[in-house]
PDB file of C-alpha atoms in Angstrom:
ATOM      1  CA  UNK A 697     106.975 105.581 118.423  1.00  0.00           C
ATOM      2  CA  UNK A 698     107.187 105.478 114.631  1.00  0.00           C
ATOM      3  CA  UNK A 699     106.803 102.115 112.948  1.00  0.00           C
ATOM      4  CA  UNK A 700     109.135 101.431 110.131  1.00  0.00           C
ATOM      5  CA  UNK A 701     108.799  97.837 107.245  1.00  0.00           C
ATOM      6  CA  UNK A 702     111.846  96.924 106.101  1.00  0.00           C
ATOM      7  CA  UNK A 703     111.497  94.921 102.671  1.00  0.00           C
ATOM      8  CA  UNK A 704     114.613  93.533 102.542  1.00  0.00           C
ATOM      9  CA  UNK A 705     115.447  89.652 101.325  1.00  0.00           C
ATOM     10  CA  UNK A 706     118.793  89.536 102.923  1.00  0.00           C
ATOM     11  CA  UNK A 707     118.286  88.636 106.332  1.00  0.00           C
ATOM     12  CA  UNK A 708     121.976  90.276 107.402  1.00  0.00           C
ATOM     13  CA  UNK A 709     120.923  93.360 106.601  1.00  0.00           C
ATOM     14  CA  UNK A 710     116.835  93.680 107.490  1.00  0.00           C
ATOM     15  CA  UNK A 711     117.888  92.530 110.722  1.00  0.00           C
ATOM     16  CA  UNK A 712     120.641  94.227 111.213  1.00  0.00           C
ATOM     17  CA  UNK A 713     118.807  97.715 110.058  1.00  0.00           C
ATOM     18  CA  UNK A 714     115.887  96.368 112.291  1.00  0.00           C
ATOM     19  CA  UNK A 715     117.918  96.061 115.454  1.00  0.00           C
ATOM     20  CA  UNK A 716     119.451  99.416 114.835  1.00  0.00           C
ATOM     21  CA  UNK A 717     116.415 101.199 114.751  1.00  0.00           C
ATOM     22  CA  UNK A 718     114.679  99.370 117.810  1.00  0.00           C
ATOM     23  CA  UNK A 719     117.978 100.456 119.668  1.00  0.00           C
ATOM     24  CA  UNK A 720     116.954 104.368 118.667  1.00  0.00           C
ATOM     25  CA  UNK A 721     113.244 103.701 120.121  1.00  0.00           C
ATOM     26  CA  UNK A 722     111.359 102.649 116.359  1.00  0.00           C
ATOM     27  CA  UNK A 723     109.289  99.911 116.049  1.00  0.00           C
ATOM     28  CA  UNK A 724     110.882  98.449 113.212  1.00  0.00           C
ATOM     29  CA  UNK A 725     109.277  95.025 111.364  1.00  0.00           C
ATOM     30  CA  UNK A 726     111.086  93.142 109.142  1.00  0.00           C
ATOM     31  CA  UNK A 727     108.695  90.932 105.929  1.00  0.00           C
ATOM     32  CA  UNK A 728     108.827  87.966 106.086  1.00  0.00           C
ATOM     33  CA  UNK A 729     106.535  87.023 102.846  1.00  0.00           C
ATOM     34  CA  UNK A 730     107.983  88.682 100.027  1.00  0.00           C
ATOM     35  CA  UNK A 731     104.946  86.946  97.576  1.00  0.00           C
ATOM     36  CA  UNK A 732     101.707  89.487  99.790  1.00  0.00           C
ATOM     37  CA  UNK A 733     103.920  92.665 100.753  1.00  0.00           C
ATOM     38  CA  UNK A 734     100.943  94.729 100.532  1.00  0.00           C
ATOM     39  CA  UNK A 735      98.831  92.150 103.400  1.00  0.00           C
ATOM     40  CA  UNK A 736     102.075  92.913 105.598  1.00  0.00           C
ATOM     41  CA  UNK A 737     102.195  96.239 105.302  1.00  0.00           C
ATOM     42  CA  UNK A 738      97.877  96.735 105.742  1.00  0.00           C
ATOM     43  CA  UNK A 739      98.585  94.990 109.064  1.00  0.00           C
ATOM     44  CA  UNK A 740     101.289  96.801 110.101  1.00  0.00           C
ATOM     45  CA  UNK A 741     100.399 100.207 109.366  1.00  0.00           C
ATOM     46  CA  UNK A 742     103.667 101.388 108.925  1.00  0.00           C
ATOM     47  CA  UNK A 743     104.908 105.351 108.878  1.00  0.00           C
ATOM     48  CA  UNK A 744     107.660 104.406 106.397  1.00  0.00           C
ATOM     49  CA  UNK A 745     108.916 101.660 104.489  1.00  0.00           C
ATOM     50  CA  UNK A 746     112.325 101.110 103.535  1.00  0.00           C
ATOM     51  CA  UNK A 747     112.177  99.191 100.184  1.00  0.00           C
ATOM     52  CA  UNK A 748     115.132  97.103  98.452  1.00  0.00           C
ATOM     53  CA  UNK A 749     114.243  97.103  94.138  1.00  0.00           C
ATOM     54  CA  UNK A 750     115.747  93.877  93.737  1.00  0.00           C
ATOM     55  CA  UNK A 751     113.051  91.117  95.558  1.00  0.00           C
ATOM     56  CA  UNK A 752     111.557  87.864  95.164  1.00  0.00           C
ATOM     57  CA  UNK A 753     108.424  87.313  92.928  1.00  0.00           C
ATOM     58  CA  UNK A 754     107.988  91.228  92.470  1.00  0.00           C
ATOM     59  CA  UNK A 755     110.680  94.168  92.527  1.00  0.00           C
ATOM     60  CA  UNK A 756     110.433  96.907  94.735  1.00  0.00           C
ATOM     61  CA  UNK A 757     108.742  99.142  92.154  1.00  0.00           C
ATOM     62  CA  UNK A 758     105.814  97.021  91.806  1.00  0.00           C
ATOM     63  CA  UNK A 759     105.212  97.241  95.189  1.00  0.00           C
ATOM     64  CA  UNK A 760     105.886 100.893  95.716  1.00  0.00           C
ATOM     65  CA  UNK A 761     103.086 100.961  93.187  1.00  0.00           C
ATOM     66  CA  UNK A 762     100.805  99.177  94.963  1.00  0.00           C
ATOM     67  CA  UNK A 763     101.362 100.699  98.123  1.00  0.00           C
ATOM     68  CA  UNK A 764     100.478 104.291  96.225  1.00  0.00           C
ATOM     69  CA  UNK A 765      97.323 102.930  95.329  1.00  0.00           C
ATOM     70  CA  UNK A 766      96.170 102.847  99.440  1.00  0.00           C
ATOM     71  CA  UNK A 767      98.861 105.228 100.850  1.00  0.00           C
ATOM     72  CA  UNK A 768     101.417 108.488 100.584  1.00  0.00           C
ATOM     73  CA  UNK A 769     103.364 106.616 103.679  1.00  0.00           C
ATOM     74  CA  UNK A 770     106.982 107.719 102.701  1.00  0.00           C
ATOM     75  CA  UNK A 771     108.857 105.275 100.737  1.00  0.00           C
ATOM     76  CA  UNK A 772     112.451 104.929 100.829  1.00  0.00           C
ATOM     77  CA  UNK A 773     114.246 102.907  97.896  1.00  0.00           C
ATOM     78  CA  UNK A 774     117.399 101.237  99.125  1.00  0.00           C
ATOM     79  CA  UNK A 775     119.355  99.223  96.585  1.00  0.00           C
ATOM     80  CA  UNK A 776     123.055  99.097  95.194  1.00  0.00           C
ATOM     81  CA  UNK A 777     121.307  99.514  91.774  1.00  0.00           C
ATOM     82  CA  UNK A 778     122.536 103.061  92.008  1.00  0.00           C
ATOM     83  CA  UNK A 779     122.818 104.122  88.399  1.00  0.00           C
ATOM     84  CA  UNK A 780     120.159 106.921  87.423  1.00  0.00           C
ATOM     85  CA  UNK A 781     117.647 105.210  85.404  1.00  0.00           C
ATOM     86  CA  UNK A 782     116.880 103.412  88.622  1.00  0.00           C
ATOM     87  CA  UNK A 783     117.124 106.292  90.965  1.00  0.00           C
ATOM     88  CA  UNK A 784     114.862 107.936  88.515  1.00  0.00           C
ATOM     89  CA  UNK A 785     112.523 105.109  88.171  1.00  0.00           C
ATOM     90  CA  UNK A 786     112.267 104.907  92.025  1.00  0.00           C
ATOM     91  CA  UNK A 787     110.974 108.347  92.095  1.00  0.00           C
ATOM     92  CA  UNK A 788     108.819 108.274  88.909  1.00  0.00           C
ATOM     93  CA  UNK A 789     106.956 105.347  91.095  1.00  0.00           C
ATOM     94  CA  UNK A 790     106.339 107.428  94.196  1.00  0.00           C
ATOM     95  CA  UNK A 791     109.750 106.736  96.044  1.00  0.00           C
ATOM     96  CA  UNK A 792     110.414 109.632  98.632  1.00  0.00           C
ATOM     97  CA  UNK A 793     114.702 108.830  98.548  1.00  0.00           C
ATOM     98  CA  UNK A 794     117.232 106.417  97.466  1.00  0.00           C
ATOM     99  CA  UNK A 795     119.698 105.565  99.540  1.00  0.00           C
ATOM    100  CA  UNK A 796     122.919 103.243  98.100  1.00  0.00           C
ATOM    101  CA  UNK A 797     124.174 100.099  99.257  1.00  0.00           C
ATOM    102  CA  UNK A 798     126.153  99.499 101.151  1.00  0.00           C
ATOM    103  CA  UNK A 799     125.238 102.287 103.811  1.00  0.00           C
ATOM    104  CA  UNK A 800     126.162 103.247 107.056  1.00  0.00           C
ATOM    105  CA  UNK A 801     123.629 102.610 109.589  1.00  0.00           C
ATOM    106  CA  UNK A 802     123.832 106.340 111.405  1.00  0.00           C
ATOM    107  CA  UNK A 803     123.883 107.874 107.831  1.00  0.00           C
ATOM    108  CA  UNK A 804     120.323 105.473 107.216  1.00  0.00           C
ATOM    109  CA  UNK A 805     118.995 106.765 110.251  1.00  0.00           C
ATOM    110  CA  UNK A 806     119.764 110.275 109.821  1.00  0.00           C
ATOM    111  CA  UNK A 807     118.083 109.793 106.497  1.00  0.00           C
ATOM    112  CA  UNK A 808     114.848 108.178 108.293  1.00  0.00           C
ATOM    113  CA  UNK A 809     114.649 110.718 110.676  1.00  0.00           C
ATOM    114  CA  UNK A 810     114.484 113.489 108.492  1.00  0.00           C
ATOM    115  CA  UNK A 811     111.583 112.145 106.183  1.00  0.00           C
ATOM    116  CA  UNK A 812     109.943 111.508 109.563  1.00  0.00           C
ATOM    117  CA  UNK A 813     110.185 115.309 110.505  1.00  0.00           C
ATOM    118  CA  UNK A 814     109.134 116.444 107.044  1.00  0.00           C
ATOM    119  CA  UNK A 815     105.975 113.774 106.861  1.00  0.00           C
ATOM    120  CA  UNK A 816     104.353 113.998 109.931  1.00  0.00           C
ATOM    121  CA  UNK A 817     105.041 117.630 111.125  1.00  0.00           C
ATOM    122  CA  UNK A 818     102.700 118.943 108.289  1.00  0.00           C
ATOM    123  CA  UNK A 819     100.572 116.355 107.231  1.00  0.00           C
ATOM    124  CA  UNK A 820      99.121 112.784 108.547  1.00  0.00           C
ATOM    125  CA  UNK A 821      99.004 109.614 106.454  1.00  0.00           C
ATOM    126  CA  UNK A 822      96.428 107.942 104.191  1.00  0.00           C
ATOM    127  CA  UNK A 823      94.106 105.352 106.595  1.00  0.00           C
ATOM    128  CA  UNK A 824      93.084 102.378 105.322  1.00  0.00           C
ATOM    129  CA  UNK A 825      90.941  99.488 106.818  1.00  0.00           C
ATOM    130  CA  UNK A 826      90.663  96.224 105.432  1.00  0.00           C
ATOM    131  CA  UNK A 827      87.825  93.546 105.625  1.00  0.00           C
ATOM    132  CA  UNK A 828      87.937  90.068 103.676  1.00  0.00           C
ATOM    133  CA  UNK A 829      90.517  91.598 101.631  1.00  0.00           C
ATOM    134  CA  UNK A 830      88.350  94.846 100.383  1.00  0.00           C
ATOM    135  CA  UNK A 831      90.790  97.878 101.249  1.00  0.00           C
ATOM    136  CA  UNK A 832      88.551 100.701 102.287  1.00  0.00           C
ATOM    137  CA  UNK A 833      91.042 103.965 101.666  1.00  0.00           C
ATOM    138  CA  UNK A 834      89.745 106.589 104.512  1.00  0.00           C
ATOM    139  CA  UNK A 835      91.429 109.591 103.130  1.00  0.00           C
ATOM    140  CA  UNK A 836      89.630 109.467  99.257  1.00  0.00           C
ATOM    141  CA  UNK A 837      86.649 107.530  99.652  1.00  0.00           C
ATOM    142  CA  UNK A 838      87.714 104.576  97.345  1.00  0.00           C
ATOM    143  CA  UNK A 839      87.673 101.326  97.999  1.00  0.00           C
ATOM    144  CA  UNK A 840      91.097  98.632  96.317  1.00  0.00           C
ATOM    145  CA  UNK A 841      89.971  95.274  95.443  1.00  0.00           C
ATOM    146  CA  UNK A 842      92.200  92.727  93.919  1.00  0.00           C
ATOM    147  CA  UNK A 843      94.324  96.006  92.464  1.00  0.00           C
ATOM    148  CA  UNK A 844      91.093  97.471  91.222  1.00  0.00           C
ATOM    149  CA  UNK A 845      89.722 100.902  92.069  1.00  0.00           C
ATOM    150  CA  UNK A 846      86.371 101.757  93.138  1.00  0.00           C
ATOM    151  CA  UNK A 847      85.140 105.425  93.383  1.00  0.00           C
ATOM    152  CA  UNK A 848      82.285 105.679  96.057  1.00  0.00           C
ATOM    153  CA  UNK A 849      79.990 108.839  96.284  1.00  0.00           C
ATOM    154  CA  UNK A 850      79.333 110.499 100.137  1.00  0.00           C
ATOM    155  CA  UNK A 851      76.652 108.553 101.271  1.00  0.00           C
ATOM    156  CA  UNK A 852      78.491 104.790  99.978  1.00  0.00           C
ATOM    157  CA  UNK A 853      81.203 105.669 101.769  1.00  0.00           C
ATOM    158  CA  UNK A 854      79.545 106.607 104.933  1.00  0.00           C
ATOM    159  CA  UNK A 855      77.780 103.376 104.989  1.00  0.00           C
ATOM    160  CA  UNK A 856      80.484 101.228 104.302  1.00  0.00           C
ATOM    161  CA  UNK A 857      82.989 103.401 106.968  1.00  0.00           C
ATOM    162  CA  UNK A 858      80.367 102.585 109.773  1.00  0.00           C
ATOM    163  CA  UNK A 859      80.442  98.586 108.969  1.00  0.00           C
ATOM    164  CA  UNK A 860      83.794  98.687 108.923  1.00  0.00           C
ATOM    165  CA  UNK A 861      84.405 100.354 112.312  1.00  0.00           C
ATOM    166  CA  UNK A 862      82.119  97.452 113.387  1.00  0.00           C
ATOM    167  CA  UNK A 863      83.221  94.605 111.555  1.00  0.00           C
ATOM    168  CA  UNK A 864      81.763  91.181 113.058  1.00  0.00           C
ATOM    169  CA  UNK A 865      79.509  92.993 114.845  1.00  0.00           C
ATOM    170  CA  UNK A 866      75.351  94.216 113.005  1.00  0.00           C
ATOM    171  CA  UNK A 867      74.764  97.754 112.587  1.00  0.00           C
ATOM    172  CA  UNK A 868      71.294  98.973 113.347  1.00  0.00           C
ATOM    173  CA  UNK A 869      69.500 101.098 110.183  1.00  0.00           C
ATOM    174  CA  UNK A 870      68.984 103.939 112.852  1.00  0.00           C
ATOM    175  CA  UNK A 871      72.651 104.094 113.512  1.00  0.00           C
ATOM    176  CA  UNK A 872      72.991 104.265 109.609  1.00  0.00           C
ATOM    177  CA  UNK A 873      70.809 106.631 108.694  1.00  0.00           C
ATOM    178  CA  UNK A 874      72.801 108.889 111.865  1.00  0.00           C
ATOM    179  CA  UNK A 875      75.512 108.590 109.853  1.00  0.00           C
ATOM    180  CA  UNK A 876      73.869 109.957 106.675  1.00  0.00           C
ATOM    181  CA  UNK A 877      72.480 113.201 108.533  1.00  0.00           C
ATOM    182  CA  UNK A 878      73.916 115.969 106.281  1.00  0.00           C
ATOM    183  CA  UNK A 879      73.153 119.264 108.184  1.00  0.00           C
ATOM    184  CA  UNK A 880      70.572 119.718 105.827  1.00  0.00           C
ATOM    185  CA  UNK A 881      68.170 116.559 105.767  1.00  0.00           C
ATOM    186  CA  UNK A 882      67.610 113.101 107.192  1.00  0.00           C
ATOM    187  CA  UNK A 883      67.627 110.493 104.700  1.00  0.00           C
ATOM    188  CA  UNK A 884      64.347 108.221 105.561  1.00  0.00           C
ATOM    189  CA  UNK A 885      64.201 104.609 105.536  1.00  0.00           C
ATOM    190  CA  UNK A 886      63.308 104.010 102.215  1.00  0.00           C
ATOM    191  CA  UNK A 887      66.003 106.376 101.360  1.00  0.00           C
ATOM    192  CA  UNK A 888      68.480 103.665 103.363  1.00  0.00           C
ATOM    193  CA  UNK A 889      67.205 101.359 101.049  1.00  0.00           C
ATOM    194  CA  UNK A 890      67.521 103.083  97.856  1.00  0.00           C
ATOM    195  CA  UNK A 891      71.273 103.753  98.674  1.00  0.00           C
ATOM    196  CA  UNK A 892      72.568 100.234 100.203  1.00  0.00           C
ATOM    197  CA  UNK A 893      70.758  98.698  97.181  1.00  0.00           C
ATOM    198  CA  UNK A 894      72.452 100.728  95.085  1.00  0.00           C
ATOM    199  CA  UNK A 895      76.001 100.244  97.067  1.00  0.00           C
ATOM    200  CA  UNK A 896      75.452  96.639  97.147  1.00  0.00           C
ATOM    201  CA  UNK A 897      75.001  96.669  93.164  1.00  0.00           C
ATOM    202  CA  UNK A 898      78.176  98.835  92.614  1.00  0.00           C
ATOM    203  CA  UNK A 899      80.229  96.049  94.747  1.00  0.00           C
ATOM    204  CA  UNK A 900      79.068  93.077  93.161  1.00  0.00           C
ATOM    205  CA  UNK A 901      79.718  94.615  89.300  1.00  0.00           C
ATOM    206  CA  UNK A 902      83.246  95.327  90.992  1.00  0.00           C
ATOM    207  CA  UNK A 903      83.079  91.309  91.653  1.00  0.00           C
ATOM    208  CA  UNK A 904      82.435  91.668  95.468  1.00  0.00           C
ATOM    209  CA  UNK A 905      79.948  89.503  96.210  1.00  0.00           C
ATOM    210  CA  UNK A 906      77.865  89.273  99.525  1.00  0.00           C
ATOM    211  CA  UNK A 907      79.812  91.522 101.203  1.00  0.00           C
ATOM    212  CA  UNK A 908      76.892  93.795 102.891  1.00  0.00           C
ATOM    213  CA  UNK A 909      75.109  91.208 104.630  1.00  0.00           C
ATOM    214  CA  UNK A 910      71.234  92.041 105.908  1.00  0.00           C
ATOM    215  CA  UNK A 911      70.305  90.647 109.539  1.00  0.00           C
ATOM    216  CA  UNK A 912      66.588  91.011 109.203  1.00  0.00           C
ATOM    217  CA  UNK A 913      64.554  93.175 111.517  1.00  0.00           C
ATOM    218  CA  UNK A 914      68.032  94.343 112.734  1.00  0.00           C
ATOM    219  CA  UNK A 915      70.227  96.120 110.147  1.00  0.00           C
ATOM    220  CA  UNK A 916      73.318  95.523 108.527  1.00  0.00           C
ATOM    221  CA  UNK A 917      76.990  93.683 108.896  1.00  0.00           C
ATOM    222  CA  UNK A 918      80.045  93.009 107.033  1.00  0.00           C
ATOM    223  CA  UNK A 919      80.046  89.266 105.215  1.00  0.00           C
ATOM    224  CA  UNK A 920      83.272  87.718 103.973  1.00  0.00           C
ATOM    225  CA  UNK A 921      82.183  87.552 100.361  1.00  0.00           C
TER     226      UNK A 921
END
């Protein structure tokens, strides 16, 4: 089952769109706060979004921007802004298709189905996970923090993957330095040290503070800065 976020403000049409696409076996979610898109769509995890241009607080190009920075999810502009400075604009930000209001709803979901095919026959999308609001981006080993990017080398991104996939909970330094084994060597325990120090510096000049948290004589957890 494919999940779809509609970002529409008119509640006629999300809902109608969204009860359409249930009725064809989608899991289709409608937002409901048009002021943190990007926290909706994180939770969600959505294979497509269909995006209106015209929205409260921010237009849909903003957020189709945003959205780039974490994920290549297909993006599909809908909007009766159909001259072609905006159809052009849509794509220039990393839209996928434009389809015109008003629609019809087979003609929408012939549309959907198609990008669908295309996507996900060939390729998967970008993961994410996100702790305390520090997006972790799976598929470039960055990390998004309030619309910032942070470039993280192997061993960073190791580290932080493995607290994340056990957020709330303490990872042991053995079960770190696992993670670390390269083929090649075993990175020590001072070695550990040498790169969480260094990883913990790199997050707090980003403005992350206390966000690797040390349990002593135990190893290492997630804080909530």
């Amino acid at each position: 089952m494919y999940r779809i976020l509609i970002v529409e403000d008119d509640r006629v049409i999300s809902k109608q769109v969204e009860k359409h696409l249930a009725k064809w076996g989608y899991e289709a979610v409608c937002v409901d706060n048009f002021e943190n898109i990007l926290t909706q769509f994180i939770s969600f995890d959505p294979q497509l979004v269909l995006l209106d241009i015209g929205l409260p607080f921010y237009n849909g190009y903003y957020w189709c921007g945003e959205i780039r920075k974490i994920s290549q999810v297909p993006v599909v502009f809908v909007s009766s802004a159909a001259d072609n400075m905006n159809i052009v604009m849509a794509m220039n930000m990393g839209g996928d298709d434009f389809i015109v209001k008003p629609y019809d709803l087979e003609v929408l979901l012939a549309k959907i189905q198609a990008i669908l095919r295309r996507t996900y026959s060939f390729q998967n999308q970008s993961a994410v996970a996100e702790h305390a609001g520090v997006i972790l981006n799976l598929s470039d080993m960055s990390l998004l923090y309030e619309g910032k990017r942070l470039e993280l080398s192997k061993n960073e991104f190791r580290i932080l993957q493995l607290l994340y996939e056990h957020a709330g909970k303490t990872v042991s330094r053995e079960g770190i330095m696992k993670r670390l084994w390269d083929n090649e060597y075993f990175v020590d325990d001072n070695t550990l040290t040498v790169n969480m120090n260094r990883l913990r510096k790199k997050l707090e000049e980003a403005g992350i503070q206390n966000f690797i948290l040390t349990k002593k004589g135990v190893g290492y957890q997630l804080g909530n800065g």
